[in-house]
Amino acid sequence: MAHESRKIYFCGSIRGGRDDVHVYQRLVHALRTYGTVLTEHVGDGSLTDSGEVSDSGDKLIHDRDLDWLRQSDVIVAEVTQPSLGVGYELGRAVEMNKPILCLFRPESGRRLSAMIRGAADGLKIQVQDYDQDQIQSILSQYFSQNRV
Ligand SMILES: O=c1[nH]c(=O)n([C@H]2C[C@H](O)[C@@H](COP(=O)(O)O)O2)cc1CO
């Protein structure tokens, strides 16, 4: 798929905690090489764990994000910092049969949920352990696959 037309949905923790926001920032920046990132705000350093401010509240955020999820060609999720919202997005994306790449940093000392690692089939749903130095190579390898 051509870079210009590919829509990427990036998932990262917001109310689950913003400790990894610098990693999300790097990923969003790197992902722009491969398409349009619909959820750029996830990597915004000024967005706190209060989440986005919206007059219409959480329903607007939820409905907008599900629309973006439906439109997207691929989901990339940074899953090191546990987040209910990211887990929910991934579950919905699985049901939509979207290609999914989950990225986990073992250096965190955490153990990824079995419901994420156990969902991987190595094809449509991929879970990759990585450290930040590998961001470019992992994304380059992933997007060179025909299925995304
Ligand atoms: O303000 C928000 N905006 C937003 O787009 N989200 C979406 C995108 C993130 O991938 C995910 C984060 O979920 P959580 O806030 O539960 O960590 O949910 C979540 C929030 C706040 O829950």
Tab-separated table of N, CA and C and ligand atoms in Angstrom:
chain	number	residue	atom	x	y	z
A	1	MET	N	0.848	-1.207	0.000
A	1	MET	CA	0.000	0.000	0.000
A	1	MET	C	0.879	1.252	0.000
A	2	ALA	N	0.449	2.278	-0.759
A	2	ALA	CA	1.214	3.526	-0.823
A	2	ALA	C	1.182	4.243	0.529
A	3	HIS	N	2.312	4.893	0.872
A	3	HIS	CA	2.410	5.556	2.179
A	3	HIS	C	1.310	6.590	2.387
A	4	GLU	N	1.008	7.345	1.314
A	4	GLU	CA	0.074	8.471	1.454
A	4	GLU	C	-1.330	7.999	1.837
A	5	SER	N	-1.703	6.826	1.343
A	5	SER	CA	-3.086	6.394	1.560
A	5	SER	C	-3.258	5.501	2.786
A	6	ARG	N	-2.136	5.078	3.388
A	6	ARG	CA	-2.256	4.167	4.532
A	6	ARG	C	-2.651	4.936	5.789
A	7	LYS	N	-3.702	4.460	6.470
A	7	LYS	CA	-4.127	5.093	7.723
A	7	LYS	C	-3.702	4.220	8.894
A	8	ILE	N	-2.943	4.833	9.792
A	8	ILE	CA	-2.389	4.098	10.936
A	8	ILE	C	-3.067	4.576	12.222
A	9	TYR	N	-3.553	3.621	13.004
A	9	TYR	CA	-4.128	3.946	14.320
A	9	TYR	C	-3.081	3.578	15.353
A	10	PHE	N	-2.543	4.584	16.034
A	10	PHE	CA	-1.532	4.314	17.067
A	10	PHE	C	-2.188	4.327	18.447
A	11	CYS	N	-1.939	3.283	19.235
A	11	CYS	CA	-2.481	3.187	20.601
A	11	CYS	C	-1.361	3.329	21.627
A	12	GLY	N	-1.618	4.109	22.664
A	12	GLY	CA	-0.697	4.216	23.792
A	12	GLY	C	-1.467	4.700	24.999
A	13	SER	N	-0.938	4.433	26.154
A	13	SER	CA	-1.643	4.760	27.398
A	13	SER	C	-1.843	6.276	27.568
A	14	ILE	N	-3.033	6.651	28.017
A	14	ILE	CA	-3.286	8.055	28.400
A	14	ILE	C	-3.686	8.076	29.882
A	15	ARG	N	-4.908	7.678	30.192
A	15	ARG	CA	-5.300	7.684	31.613
A	15	ARG	C	-4.643	6.538	32.375
A	16	GLY	N	-4.110	5.567	31.658
A	16	GLY	CA	-3.355	4.480	32.306
A	16	GLY	C	-2.000	4.944	32.824
A	17	GLY	N	-1.619	6.183	32.454
A	17	GLY	CA	-0.336	6.738	32.904
A	17	GLY	C	0.510	7.143	31.703
A	18	ARG	N	1.198	8.278	31.859
A	18	ARG	CA	1.929	8.873	30.728
A	18	ARG	C	3.443	8.681	30.833
A	19	ASP	N	3.890	7.711	31.634
A	19	ASP	CA	5.338	7.527	31.838
A	19	ASP	C	6.106	7.324	30.527
A	20	ASP	N	5.454	6.715	29.538
A	20	ASP	CA	6.149	6.356	28.291
A	20	ASP	C	5.880	7.333	27.150
A	21	VAL	N	5.399	8.525	27.484
A	21	VAL	CA	4.991	9.436	26.404
A	21	VAL	C	6.145	9.736	25.439
A	22	HIS	N	7.379	9.770	25.944
A	22	HIS	CA	8.519	10.035	25.056
A	22	HIS	C	8.692	8.914	24.027
A	23	VAL	N	8.349	7.696	24.424
A	23	VAL	CA	8.430	6.558	23.488
A	23	VAL	C	7.317	6.683	22.437
A	24	TYR	N	6.115	7.072	22.888
A	24	TYR	CA	4.995	7.248	21.942
A	24	TYR	C	5.339	8.324	20.914
A	25	GLN	N	5.998	9.389	21.430
A	25	GLN	CA	6.388	10.501	20.556
A	25	GLN	C	7.312	9.995	19.441
A	26	ARG	N	8.294	9.192	19.838
A	26	ARG	CA	9.238	8.647	18.850
A	26	ARG	C	8.527	7.742	17.860
A	27	LEU	N	7.603	6.924	18.373
A	27	LEU	CA	6.887	5.996	17.489
A	27	LEU	C	5.993	6.756	16.500
A	28	VAL	N	5.265	7.759	17.004
A	28	VAL	CA	4.388	8.528	16.118
A	28	VAL	C	5.230	9.195	15.024
A	29	HIS	N	6.359	9.755	15.437
A	29	HIS	CA	7.241	10.404	14.471
A	29	HIS	C	7.707	9.406	13.409
A	30	ALA	N	8.140	8.237	13.857
A	30	ALA	CA	8.633	7.205	12.924
A	30	ALA	C	7.498	6.677	12.042
A	31	LEU	N	6.314	6.571	12.601
A	31	LEU	CA	5.177	6.014	11.839
A	31	LEU	C	4.739	6.934	10.708
A	32	ARG	N	5.004	8.234	10.862
A	32	ARG	CA	4.608	9.188	9.809
A	32	ARG	C	5.276	8.857	8.476
A	33	THR	N	6.404	8.148	8.526
A	33	THR	CA	7.077	7.716	7.303
A	33	THR	C	6.216	6.731	6.512
A	34	TYR	N	5.323	6.063	7.227
A	34	TYR	CA	4.597	4.946	6.601
A	34	TYR	C	3.127	5.264	6.324
A	35	GLY	N	2.657	6.400	6.758
A	35	GLY	CA	1.259	6.731	6.486
A	35	GLY	C	0.783	7.879	7.369
A	36	THR	N	-0.529	8.088	7.362
A	36	THR	CA	-1.142	9.123	8.195
A	36	THR	C	-1.489	8.513	9.547
A	37	VAL	N	-0.982	9.129	10.610
A	37	VAL	CA	-1.289	8.636	11.953
A	37	VAL	C	-2.555	9.354	12.439
A	38	LEU	N	-3.637	8.592	12.586
A	38	LEU	CA	-4.922	9.200	12.945
A	38	LEU	C	-4.935	9.694	14.392
A	39	THR	N	-4.155	9.060	15.243
A	39	THR	CA	-4.200	9.350	16.690
A	39	THR	C	-2.905	10.014	17.168
A	40	GLU	N	-2.455	11.030	16.452
A	40	GLU	CA	-1.187	11.686	16.795
A	40	GLU	C	-1.172	12.228	18.216
A	41	HIS	N	-2.358	12.582	18.736
A	41	HIS	CA	-2.431	13.182	20.075
A	41	HIS	C	-1.887	12.249	21.167
A	42	VAL	N	-1.881	10.938	20.907
A	42	VAL	CA	-1.371	9.988	21.915
A	42	VAL	C	0.106	10.273	22.223
A	43	GLY	N	0.839	10.787	21.226
A	43	GLY	CA	2.255	11.096	21.417
A	43	GLY	C	2.526	12.537	21.795
A	44	ASP	N	1.484	13.283	22.114
A	44	ASP	CA	1.625	14.700	22.450
A	44	ASP	C	2.111	14.856	23.894
A	45	GLY	N	3.303	15.438	24.044
A	45	GLY	CA	3.914	15.579	25.359
A	45	GLY	C	3.122	16.448	26.319
A	46	SER	N	2.227	17.282	25.798
A	46	SER	CA	1.447	18.155	26.692
A	46	SER	C	0.136	17.493	27.152
A	47	LEU	N	-0.186	16.331	26.595
A	47	LEU	CA	-1.404	15.623	27.010
A	47	LEU	C	-1.114	14.837	28.294
A	48	THR	N	-1.854	15.126	29.357
A	48	THR	CA	-1.605	14.486	30.651
A	48	THR	C	-2.494	13.257	30.829
A	49	ASP	N	-2.360	12.618	31.980
A	49	ASP	CA	-3.195	11.443	32.245
A	49	ASP	C	-4.641	11.799	32.594
A	50	SER	N	-4.996	13.082	32.473
A	50	SER	CA	-6.412	13.463	32.550
A	50	SER	C	-7.101	13.142	31.227
A	51	GLY	N	-6.328	13.068	30.166
A	51	GLY	CA	-6.900	12.808	28.846
A	51	GLY	C	-7.264	14.094	28.138
A	52	GLU	N	-7.889	13.955	26.985
A	52	GLU	CA	-8.260	15.114	26.187
A	52	GLU	C	-9.410	15.864	26.848
A	53	VAL	N	-9.417	17.161	26.635
A	53	VAL	CA	-10.524	17.975	27.132
A	53	VAL	C	-11.548	18.079	26.010
A	54	SER	N	-12.733	17.639	26.300
A	54	SER	CA	-13.777	17.687	25.282
A	54	SER	C	-15.089	18.090	25.934
A	55	ASP	N	-15.784	19.031	25.301
A	55	ASP	CA	-17.060	19.492	25.847
A	55	ASP	C	-18.065	18.352	25.922
A	56	SER	N	-18.017	17.507	24.927
A	56	SER	CA	-18.990	16.414	24.882
A	56	SER	C	-18.522	15.197	25.675
A	57	GLY	N	-17.310	15.313	26.253
A	57	GLY	CA	-16.883	14.292	27.189
A	57	GLY	C	-16.403	13.006	26.550
A	58	ASP	N	-16.442	11.975	27.382
A	58	ASP	CA	-15.791	10.726	27.011
A	58	ASP	C	-16.497	10.010	25.863
A	59	LYS	N	-17.792	10.212	25.728
A	59	LYS	CA	-18.504	9.521	24.641
A	59	LYS	C	-17.993	9.985	23.278
A	60	LEU	N	-17.716	11.276	23.190
A	60	LEU	CA	-17.197	11.813	21.925
A	60	LEU	C	-15.827	11.195	21.602
A	61	ILE	N	-14.982	11.107	22.624
A	61	ILE	CA	-13.650	10.518	22.431
A	61	ILE	C	-13.794	9.064	21.984
A	62	HIS	N	-14.631	8.320	22.693
A	62	HIS	CA	-14.833	6.896	22.378
A	62	HIS	C	-15.362	6.713	20.950
A	63	ASP	N	-16.393	7.484	20.588
A	63	ASP	CA	-17.017	7.301	19.279
A	63	ASP	C	-16.083	7.738	18.149
A	64	ARG	N	-15.357	8.831	18.377
A	64	ARG	CA	-14.387	9.283	17.364
A	64	ARG	C	-13.307	8.237	17.163
A	65	ASP	N	-12.793	7.705	18.285
A	65	ASP	CA	-11.704	6.729	18.186
A	65	ASP	C	-12.186	5.440	17.503
A	66	LEU	N	-13.407	5.024	17.776
A	66	LEU	CA	-13.904	3.816	17.094
A	66	LEU	C	-14.081	4.056	15.600
A	67	ASP	N	-14.505	5.274	15.222
A	67	ASP	CA	-14.573	5.626	13.799
A	67	ASP	C	-13.187	5.531	13.161
A	68	TRP	N	-12.194	6.109	13.831
A	68	TRP	CA	-10.814	6.052	13.316
A	68	TRP	C	-10.336	4.607	13.225
A	69	LEU	N	-10.692	3.815	14.234
A	69	LEU	CA	-10.278	2.405	14.245
A	69	LEU	C	-10.858	1.681	13.018
A	70	ARG	N	-12.125	1.934	12.733
A	70	ARG	CA	-12.787	1.308	11.571
A	70	ARG	C	-12.114	1.730	10.276
A	71	GLN	N	-11.746	3.022	10.193
A	71	GLN	CA	-11.124	3.558	8.961
A	71	GLN	C	-9.695	3.081	8.766
A	72	SER	N	-9.040	2.660	9.838
A	72	SER	CA	-7.599	2.447	9.772
A	72	SER	C	-7.247	1.180	8.994
A	73	ASP	N	-6.062	1.197	8.413
A	73	ASP	CA	-5.557	0.034	7.668
A	73	ASP	C	-4.704	-0.851	8.556
A	74	VAL	N	-4.149	-0.271	9.595
A	74	VAL	CA	-3.262	-1.020	10.488
A	74	VAL	C	-3.265	-0.368	11.869
A	75	ILE	N	-3.120	-1.201	12.903
A	75	ILE	CA	-3.053	-0.708	14.283
A	75	ILE	C	-1.639	-0.978	14.799
A	76	VAL	N	-1.009	0.037	15.360
A	76	VAL	CA	0.270	-0.149	16.046
A	76	VAL	C	0.065	0.290	17.486
A	77	ALA	N	0.380	-0.587	18.436
A	77	ALA	CA	0.137	-0.274	19.853
A	77	ALA	C	1.418	-0.443	20.653
A	78	GLU	N	1.737	0.569	21.466
A	78	GLU	CA	2.826	0.425	22.436
A	78	GLU	C	2.141	-0.065	23.710
A	79	VAL	N	2.465	-1.290	24.126
A	79	VAL	CA	1.675	-1.944	25.178
A	79	VAL	C	2.445	-2.138	26.494
A	80	THR	N	3.598	-1.461	26.632
A	80	THR	CA	4.393	-1.664	27.852
A	80	THR	C	3.669	-1.132	29.087
A	81	GLN	N	3.149	0.091	28.984
A	81	GLN	CA	2.389	0.678	30.095
A	81	GLN	C	0.942	0.177	30.003
A	82	PRO	N	0.492	-0.617	30.971
A	82	PRO	CA	-0.862	-1.171	30.872
A	82	PRO	C	-1.917	-0.065	30.829
A	83	SER	N	-2.892	-0.235	29.948
A	83	SER	CA	-3.938	0.758	29.755
A	83	SER	C	-5.232	0.050	29.367
A	84	LEU	N	-6.303	0.326	30.106
A	84	LEU	CA	-7.605	-0.257	29.774
A	84	LEU	C	-8.027	0.139	28.366
A	85	GLY	N	-7.813	1.423	28.028
A	85	GLY	CA	-8.244	1.924	26.720
A	85	GLY	C	-7.522	1.202	25.589
A	86	VAL	N	-6.205	1.004	25.746
A	86	VAL	CA	-5.436	0.312	24.701
A	86	VAL	C	-5.908	-1.138	24.579
A	87	GLY	N	-6.126	-1.795	25.702
A	87	GLY	CA	-6.627	-3.171	25.660
A	87	GLY	C	-7.971	-3.256	24.961
A	88	TYR	N	-8.829	-2.289	25.245
A	88	TYR	CA	-10.148	-2.239	24.612
A	88	TYR	C	-10.028	-2.015	23.102
A	89	GLU	N	-9.184	-1.059	22.723
A	89	GLU	CA	-8.983	-0.776	21.295
A	89	GLU	C	-8.481	-2.024	20.571
A	90	LEU	N	-7.563	-2.729	21.218
A	90	LEU	CA	-7.010	-3.925	20.572
A	90	LEU	C	-8.073	-5.010	20.419
A	91	GLY	N	-8.902	-5.186	21.457
A	91	GLY	CA	-9.972	-6.186	21.367
A	91	GLY	C	-10.944	-5.865	20.243
A	92	ARG	N	-11.305	-4.587	20.138
A	92	ARG	CA	-12.222	-4.181	19.063
A	92	ARG	C	-11.556	-4.372	17.697
A	93	ALA	N	-10.266	-4.046	17.616
A	93	ALA	CA	-9.546	-4.170	16.334
A	93	ALA	C	-9.429	-5.632	15.902
A	94	VAL	N	-9.269	-6.529	16.864
A	94	VAL	CA	-9.223	-7.962	16.540
A	94	VAL	C	-10.550	-8.380	15.915
A	95	GLU	N	-11.647	-7.915	16.529
A	95	GLU	CA	-12.974	-8.261	15.994
A	95	GLU	C	-13.177	-7.679	14.588
A	96	MET	N	-12.526	-6.552	14.315
A	96	MET	CA	-12.632	-5.940	12.981
A	96	MET	C	-11.667	-6.580	11.989
A	97	ASN	N	-10.893	-7.551	12.457
A	97	ASN	CA	-9.950	-8.276	11.600
A	97	ASN	C	-8.858	-7.375	11.004
A	98	LYS	N	-8.430	-6.386	11.792
A	98	LYS	CA	-7.383	-5.469	11.336
A	98	LYS	C	-6.005	-6.066	11.603
A	99	PRO	N	-5.008	-5.731	10.774
A	99	PRO	CA	-3.630	-6.106	11.093
A	99	PRO	C	-3.165	-5.309	12.320
A	100	ILE	N	-2.529	-5.987	13.257
A	100	ILE	CA	-2.131	-5.355	14.517
A	100	ILE	C	-0.665	-5.662	14.829
A	101	LEU	N	0.089	-4.613	15.178
A	101	LEU	CA	1.451	-4.790	15.687
A	101	LEU	C	1.500	-4.224	17.095
A	102	CYS	N	1.783	-5.088	18.079
A	102	CYS	CA	1.957	-4.645	19.463
A	102	CYS	C	3.433	-4.626	19.790
A	103	LEU	N	3.875	-3.546	20.418
A	103	LEU	CA	5.289	-3.380	20.752
A	103	LEU	C	5.442	-3.317	22.266
A	104	PHE	N	6.326	-4.186	22.798
A	104	PHE	CA	6.504	-4.292	24.249
A	104	PHE	C	7.984	-4.208	24.601
A	105	ARG	N	8.311	-3.424	25.642
A	105	ARG	CA	9.705	-3.265	26.070
A	105	ARG	C	9.982	-4.096	27.323
A	106	PRO	N	10.656	-5.253	27.189
A	106	PRO	CA	10.935	-6.108	28.351
A	106	PRO	C	11.791	-5.400	29.402
A	107	GLU	N	12.590	-4.416	28.985
A	107	GLU	CA	13.452	-3.684	29.925
A	107	GLU	C	12.637	-3.001	31.029
A	108	SER	N	11.325	-2.864	30.819
A	108	SER	CA	10.441	-2.259	31.819
A	108	SER	C	10.341	-3.128	33.070
A	109	GLY	N	10.668	-4.425	32.916
A	109	GLY	CA	10.518	-5.347	34.042
A	109	GLY	C	9.096	-5.865	34.178
A	110	ARG	N	8.185	-5.392	33.339
A	110	ARG	CA	6.796	-5.851	33.374
A	110	ARG	C	6.656	-7.140	32.591
A	111	ARG	N	5.509	-7.795	32.800
A	111	ARG	CA	5.176	-8.971	32.004
A	111	ARG	C	3.870	-8.658	31.282
A	112	LEU	N	3.921	-8.766	29.969
A	112	LEU	CA	2.758	-8.392	29.151
A	112	LEU	C	1.578	-9.324	29.434
A	113	SER	N	0.378	-8.756	29.455
A	113	SER	CA	-0.837	-9.538	29.678
A	113	SER	C	-0.921	-10.714	28.712
A	114	ALA	N	-1.343	-11.848	29.235
A	114	ALA	CA	-1.544	-13.035	28.391
A	114	ALA	C	-2.608	-12.784	27.333
A	115	MET	N	-3.529	-11.857	27.607
A	115	MET	CA	-4.609	-11.593	26.657
A	115	MET	C	-4.110	-10.805	25.445
A	116	ILE	N	-2.919	-10.226	25.563
A	116	ILE	CA	-2.304	-9.557	24.411
A	116	ILE	C	-1.285	-10.501	23.775
A	117	ARG	N	-0.322	-10.972	24.580
A	117	ARG	CA	0.696	-11.862	23.991
A	117	ARG	C	0.052	-13.143	23.450
A	118	GLY	N	-0.948	-13.611	24.172
A	118	GLY	CA	-1.608	-14.851	23.766
A	118	GLY	C	-2.507	-14.697	22.546
A	119	ALA	N	-2.781	-13.458	22.150
A	119	ALA	CA	-3.630	-13.225	20.966
A	119	ALA	C	-2.815	-13.266	19.681
A	120	ALA	N	-1.489	-13.210	19.821
A	120	ALA	CA	-0.639	-13.127	18.625
A	120	ALA	C	-0.699	-14.415	17.821
A	121	ASP	N	-0.784	-14.258	16.502
A	121	ASP	CA	-0.710	-15.420	15.617
A	121	ASP	C	0.508	-15.327	14.704
A	122	GLY	N	1.314	-14.272	14.898
A	122	GLY	CA	2.543	-14.108	14.116
A	122	GLY	C	2.297	-13.577	12.712
A	123	LEU	N	1.037	-13.428	12.345
A	123	LEU	CA	0.703	-12.919	11.011
A	123	LEU	C	-0.148	-11.660	11.152
A	124	LYS	N	-1.443	-11.848	11.295
A	124	LYS	CA	-2.349	-10.702	11.396
A	124	LYS	C	-2.150	-9.949	12.711
A	125	ILE	N	-1.903	-10.708	13.776
A	125	ILE	CA	-1.677	-10.089	15.086
A	125	ILE	C	-0.254	-10.420	15.518
A	126	GLN	N	0.580	-9.380	15.585
A	126	GLN	CA	1.984	-9.610	15.929
A	126	GLN	C	2.325	-8.888	17.233
A	127	VAL	N	3.090	-9.562	18.078
A	127	VAL	CA	3.601	-8.954	19.309
A	127	VAL	C	5.115	-9.021	19.238
A	128	GLN	N	5.737	-7.874	19.361
A	128	GLN	CA	7.185	-7.803	19.191
A	128	GLN	C	7.814	-7.177	20.438
A	129	ASP	N	8.796	-7.874	21.021
A	129	ASP	CA	9.601	-7.276	22.090
A	129	ASP	C	10.669	-6.413	21.431
A	130	TYR	N	10.954	-5.274	22.046
A	130	TYR	CA	11.917	-4.377	21.404
A	130	TYR	C	12.516	-3.449	22.447
A	131	ASP	N	13.591	-2.744	22.062
A	131	ASP	CA	13.970	-1.570	22.838
A	131	ASP	C	14.002	-0.388	21.875
A	132	GLN	N	14.109	0.794	22.427
A	132	GLN	CA	13.871	1.995	21.615
A	132	GLN	C	14.818	2.126	20.429
A	133	ASP	N	16.027	1.548	20.560
A	133	ASP	CA	16.991	1.639	19.453
A	133	ASP	C	16.507	0.895	18.212
A	134	GLN	N	15.548	0.005	18.408
A	134	GLN	CA	15.114	-0.846	17.289
A	134	GLN	C	13.860	-0.315	16.579
A	135	ILE	N	13.382	0.850	16.986
A	135	ILE	CA	12.117	1.357	16.432
A	135	ILE	C	12.141	1.389	14.902
A	136	GLN	N	13.202	1.995	14.347
A	136	GLN	CA	13.255	2.142	12.884
A	136	GLN	C	13.265	0.795	12.187
A	137	SER	N	14.114	-0.115	12.674
A	137	SER	CA	14.258	-1.397	11.971
A	137	SER	C	12.995	-2.242	12.084
A	138	ILE	N	12.352	-2.215	13.247
A	138	ILE	CA	11.130	-3.016	13.424
A	138	ILE	C	10.015	-2.499	12.518
A	139	LEU	N	9.844	-1.183	12.465
A	139	LEU	CA	8.771	-0.631	11.632
A	139	LEU	C	9.065	-0.859	10.153
A	140	SER	N	10.329	-0.693	9.780
A	140	SER	CA	10.696	-0.896	8.380
A	140	SER	C	10.403	-2.340	7.961
A	141	GLN	N	10.762	-3.268	8.824
A	141	GLN	CA	10.514	-4.684	8.524
A	141	GLN	C	9.003	-4.961	8.471
A	142	TYR	N	8.271	-4.418	9.430
A	142	TYR	CA	6.835	-4.691	9.495
A	142	TYR	C	6.120	-4.149	8.251
A	143	PHE	N	6.445	-2.916	7.877
A	143	PHE	CA	5.704	-2.307	6.767
A	143	PHE	C	6.179	-2.792	5.396
A	144	SER	N	7.278	-3.544	5.378
A	144	SER	CA	7.683	-4.130	4.101
A	144	SER	C	6.913	-5.412	3.802
A	145	GLN	N	6.159	-5.902	4.789
A	145	GLN	CA	5.334	-7.083	4.548
A	145	GLN	C	4.155	-6.699	3.656
A	146	ASN	N	3.771	-7.607	2.801
A	146	ASN	CA	2.707	-7.303	1.837
A	146	ASN	C	1.355	-7.044	2.496
A	147	ARG	N	1.135	-7.700	3.637
A	147	ARG	CA	-0.229	-7.637	4.179
A	147	ARG	C	-0.581	-6.287	4.790
A	148	VAL	N	0.410	-5.425	5.037
A	148	VAL	CA	0.088	-4.085	5.516
A	148	VAL	C	0.629	-3.032	4.545
B	1	LIG	O1	-8.490	11.296	26.100
B	1	LIG	C1	-8.351	10.208	25.520
B	1	LIG	N1	-8.193	10.163	24.161
B	1	LIG	C2	-8.002	8.984	23.475
B	1	LIG	O2	-7.887	9.000	22.240
B	1	LIG	N2	-7.924	7.792	24.197
B	1	LIG	C3	-7.650	6.527	23.485
B	1	LIG	C4	-6.352	6.523	22.694
B	1	LIG	C5	-5.386	5.667	23.472
B	1	LIG	O3	-4.799	4.681	22.596
B	1	LIG	C6	-6.214	4.991	24.536
B	1	LIG	C7	-5.709	5.245	25.944
B	1	LIG	O4	-6.593	4.703	26.900
B	1	LIG	P1	-6.445	5.027	28.468
B	1	LIG	O5	-6.777	6.465	28.662
B	1	LIG	O6	-7.405	4.083	29.150
B	1	LIG	O7	-4.997	4.746	28.862
B	1	LIG	O8	-7.550	5.485	24.414
B	1	LIG	C8	-8.130	7.798	25.552
B	1	LIG	C9	-8.331	8.978	26.247
B	1	LIG	C10	-8.519	9.019	27.728
B	1	LIG	O9	-8.990	7.811	28.254
